Coordinates of C-alpha atoms in Angstrom, one line a residue:
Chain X
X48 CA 0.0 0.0 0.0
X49 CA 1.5 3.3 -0.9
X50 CA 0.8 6.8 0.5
X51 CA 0.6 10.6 -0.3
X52 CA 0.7 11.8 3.1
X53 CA 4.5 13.9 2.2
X54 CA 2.4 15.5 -0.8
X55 CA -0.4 16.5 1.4
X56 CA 1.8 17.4 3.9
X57 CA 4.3 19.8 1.9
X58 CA 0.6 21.1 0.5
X59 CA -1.0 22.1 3.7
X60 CA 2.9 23.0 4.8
X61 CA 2.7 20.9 8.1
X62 CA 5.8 18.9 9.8
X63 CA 5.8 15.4 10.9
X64 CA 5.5 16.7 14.1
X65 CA 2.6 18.6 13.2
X66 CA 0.9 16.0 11.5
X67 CA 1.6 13.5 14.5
X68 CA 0.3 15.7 16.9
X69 CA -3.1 16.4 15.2
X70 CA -3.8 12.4 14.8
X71 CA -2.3 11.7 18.7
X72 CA 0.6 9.4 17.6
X73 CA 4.3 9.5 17.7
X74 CA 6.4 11.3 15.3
X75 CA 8.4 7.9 14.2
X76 CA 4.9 6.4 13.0
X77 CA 4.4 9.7 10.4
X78 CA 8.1 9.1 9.5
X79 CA 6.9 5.1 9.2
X80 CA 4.4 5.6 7.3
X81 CA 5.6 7.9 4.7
X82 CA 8.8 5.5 4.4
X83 CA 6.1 2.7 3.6
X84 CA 6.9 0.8 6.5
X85 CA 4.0 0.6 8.3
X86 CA 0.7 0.3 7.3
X87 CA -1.8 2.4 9.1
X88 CA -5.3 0.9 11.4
X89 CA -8.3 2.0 9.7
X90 CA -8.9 4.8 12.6
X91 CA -5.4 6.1 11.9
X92 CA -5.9 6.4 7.9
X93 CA -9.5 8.1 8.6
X94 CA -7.9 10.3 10.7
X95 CA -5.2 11.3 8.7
X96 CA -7.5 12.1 5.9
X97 CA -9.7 14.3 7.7
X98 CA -7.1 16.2 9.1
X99 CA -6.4 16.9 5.4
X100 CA -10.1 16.9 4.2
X101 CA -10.3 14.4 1.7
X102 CA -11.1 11.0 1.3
X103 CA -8.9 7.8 2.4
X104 CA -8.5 6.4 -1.1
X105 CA -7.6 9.9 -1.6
X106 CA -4.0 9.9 0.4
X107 CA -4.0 5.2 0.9
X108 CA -3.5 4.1 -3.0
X109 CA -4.0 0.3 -2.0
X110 CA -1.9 -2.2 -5.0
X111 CA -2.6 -5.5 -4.7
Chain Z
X11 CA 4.8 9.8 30.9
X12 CA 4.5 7.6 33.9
X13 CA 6.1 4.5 32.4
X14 CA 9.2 6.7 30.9
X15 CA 10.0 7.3 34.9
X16 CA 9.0 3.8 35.5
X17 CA 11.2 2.5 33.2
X18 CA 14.5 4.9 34.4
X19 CA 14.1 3.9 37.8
X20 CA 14.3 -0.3 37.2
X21 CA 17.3 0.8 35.5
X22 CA 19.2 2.5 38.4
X23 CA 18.0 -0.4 40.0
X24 CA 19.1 -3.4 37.8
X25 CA 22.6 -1.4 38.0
X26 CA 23.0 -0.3 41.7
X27 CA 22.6 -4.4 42.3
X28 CA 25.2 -5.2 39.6
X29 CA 27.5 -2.3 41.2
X30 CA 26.7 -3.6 45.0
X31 CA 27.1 -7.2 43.6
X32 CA 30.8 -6.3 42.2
X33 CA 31.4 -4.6 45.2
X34 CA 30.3 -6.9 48.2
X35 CA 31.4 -10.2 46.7
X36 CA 35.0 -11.9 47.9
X37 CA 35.1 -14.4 44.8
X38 CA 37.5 -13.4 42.2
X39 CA 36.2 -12.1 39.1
X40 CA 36.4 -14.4 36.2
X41 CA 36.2 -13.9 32.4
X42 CA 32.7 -15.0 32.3
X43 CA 31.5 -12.5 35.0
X44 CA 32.5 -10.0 33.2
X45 CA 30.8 -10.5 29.7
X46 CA 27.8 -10.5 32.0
X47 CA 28.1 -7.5 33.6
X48 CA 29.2 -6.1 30.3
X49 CA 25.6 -7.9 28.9
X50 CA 23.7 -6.1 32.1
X51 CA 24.8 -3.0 31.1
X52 CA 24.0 -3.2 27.0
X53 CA 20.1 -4.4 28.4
X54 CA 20.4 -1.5 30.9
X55 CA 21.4 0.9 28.0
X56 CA 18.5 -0.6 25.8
X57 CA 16.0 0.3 28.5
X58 CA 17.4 3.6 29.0
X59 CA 16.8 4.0 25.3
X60 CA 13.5 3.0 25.0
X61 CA 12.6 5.2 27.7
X62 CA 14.3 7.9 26.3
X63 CA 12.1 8.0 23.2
X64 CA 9.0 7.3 25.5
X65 CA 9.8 10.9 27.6
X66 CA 11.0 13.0 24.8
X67 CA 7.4 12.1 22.8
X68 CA 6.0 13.2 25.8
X69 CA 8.0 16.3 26.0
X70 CA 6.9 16.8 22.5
X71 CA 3.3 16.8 23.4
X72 CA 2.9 13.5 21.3
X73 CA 1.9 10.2 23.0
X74 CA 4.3 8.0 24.4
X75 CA 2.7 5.2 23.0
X76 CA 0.7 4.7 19.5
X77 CA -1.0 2.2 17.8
X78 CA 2.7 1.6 16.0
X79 CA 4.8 1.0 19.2
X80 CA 2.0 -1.3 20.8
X81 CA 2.1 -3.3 17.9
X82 CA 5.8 -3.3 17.7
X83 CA 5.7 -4.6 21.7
X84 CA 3.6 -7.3 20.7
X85 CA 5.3 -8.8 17.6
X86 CA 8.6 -8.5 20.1
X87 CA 7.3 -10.3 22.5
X88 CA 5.8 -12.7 20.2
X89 CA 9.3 -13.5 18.3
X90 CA 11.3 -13.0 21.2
X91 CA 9.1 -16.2 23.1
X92 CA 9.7 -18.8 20.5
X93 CA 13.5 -17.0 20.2
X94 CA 14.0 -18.2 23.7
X95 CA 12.4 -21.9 23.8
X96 CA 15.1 -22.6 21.6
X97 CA 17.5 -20.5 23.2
X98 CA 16.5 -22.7 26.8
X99 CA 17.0 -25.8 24.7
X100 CA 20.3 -25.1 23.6
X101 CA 21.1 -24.2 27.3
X102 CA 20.0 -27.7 28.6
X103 CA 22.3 -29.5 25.6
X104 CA 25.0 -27.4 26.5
X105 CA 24.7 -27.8 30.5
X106 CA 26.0 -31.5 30.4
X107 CA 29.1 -30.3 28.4
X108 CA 30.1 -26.8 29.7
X109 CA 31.5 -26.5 33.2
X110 CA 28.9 -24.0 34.7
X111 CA 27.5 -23.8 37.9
X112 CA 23.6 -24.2 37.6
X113 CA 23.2 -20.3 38.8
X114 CA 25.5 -19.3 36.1
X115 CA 23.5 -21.1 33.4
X116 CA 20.2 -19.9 34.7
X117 CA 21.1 -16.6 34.8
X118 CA 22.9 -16.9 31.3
X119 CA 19.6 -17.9 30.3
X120 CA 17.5 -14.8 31.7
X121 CA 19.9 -12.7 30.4
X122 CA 19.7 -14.3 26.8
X123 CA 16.5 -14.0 26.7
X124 CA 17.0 -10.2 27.6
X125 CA 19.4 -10.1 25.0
X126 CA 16.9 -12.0 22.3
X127 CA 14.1 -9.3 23.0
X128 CA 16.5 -6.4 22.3
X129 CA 18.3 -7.6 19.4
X130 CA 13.5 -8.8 18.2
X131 CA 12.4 -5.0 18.7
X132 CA 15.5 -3.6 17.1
X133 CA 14.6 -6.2 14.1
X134 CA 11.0 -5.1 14.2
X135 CA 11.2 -1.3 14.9
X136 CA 13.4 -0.4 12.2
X137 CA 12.4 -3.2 9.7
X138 CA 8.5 -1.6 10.1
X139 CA 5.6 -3.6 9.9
X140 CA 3.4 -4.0 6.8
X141 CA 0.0 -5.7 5.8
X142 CA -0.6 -7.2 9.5

């Protein structure tokens, strides 16, 4: 599963920290996740999309 | 926040006995004892570590625990107990051929299985976890 949570974040010009804060986790899981090293609960990914307003499939491509 | 204190103070502990061990015991030292104290203090430094990360999320106004690090915890501990049944077996092969002292090869054991858990959430935490 790939991401675009570094293009929404450059967009909306928010850190890691930033981004971490607003979704209550720790810095080294936004730093996971953009690396593609972790793949995200369904509560995290919803969260993580509203924070930017769109939709999950928006910023979670999912490739079989 | 709690747990990051928690964690610092078994520390101190685990080494205030290793330093009042070395320093109230009359054996001599051998080689062996001192790979383990030299062990105890890598776990210690591990600990340290983790609790390290655990405070300075904190002081970050982040949690000191997510959804990431629990499930890190748990694979861990999940590698780390089938690690150490083996580890255990290969103890009680080797007991009949190594000259140790069944203290010594107990303790060789707990501290193994320190050593296993480390070495599993080092694996884990910087390898990431993916489709689980």
């Amino acid at each position: 599963m790939n991401n675009r949570i570094r293009e929404y974040r450059a967009r909306f010009d928010m850190t890691q920290g930033d981004l971490a804060r607003k979704v209550n986790v720790r810095r080294e899981t936004i730093v996971f996740l953009e690396k593609n090293k972790y793949n995200p609960s369904l509560k995290l990914a919803h969260d993580i999309a509203r924070v930017f307003g769109v939709t999950i499939e928006e910023i979670f491509i999912f490739e079989p | 926040m709690k747990r990051a204190y928690l964690v610092f103070i078994v520390a101190g502990l685990v080494l205030a006995a290793t330093a009042l061990w070395f320093l109230l015991s009359n054996t001599q030292f051998k080689l062996y004892d001192l790979v383990e104290t030299g062990i105890i203090i890598l776990v210690v430094g591990f600990a340290v570590y983790l609790g390290y990360k655990r405070f300075s999320s904190a002081k970050r106004g982040e949690p000191a625990e997510d959804e990431m690090s629990r499930k890190v915890m748990r694979k861990t501990a999940s590698w780390s107990y089938y690690i150490s049944l083996y580890l255990w077996l290969a103890i009680m092969y080797f007991s009949d051929r190594i000259k140790l002292e069944n203290h010594a090869l107990i303790g060789a054991g707990i501290l193994g299985m320190a050593v296993v858990f480390a070495i599993s959430w080092l694996v884990i935490n910087f390898g990431g976890i993916k489709n689980e």
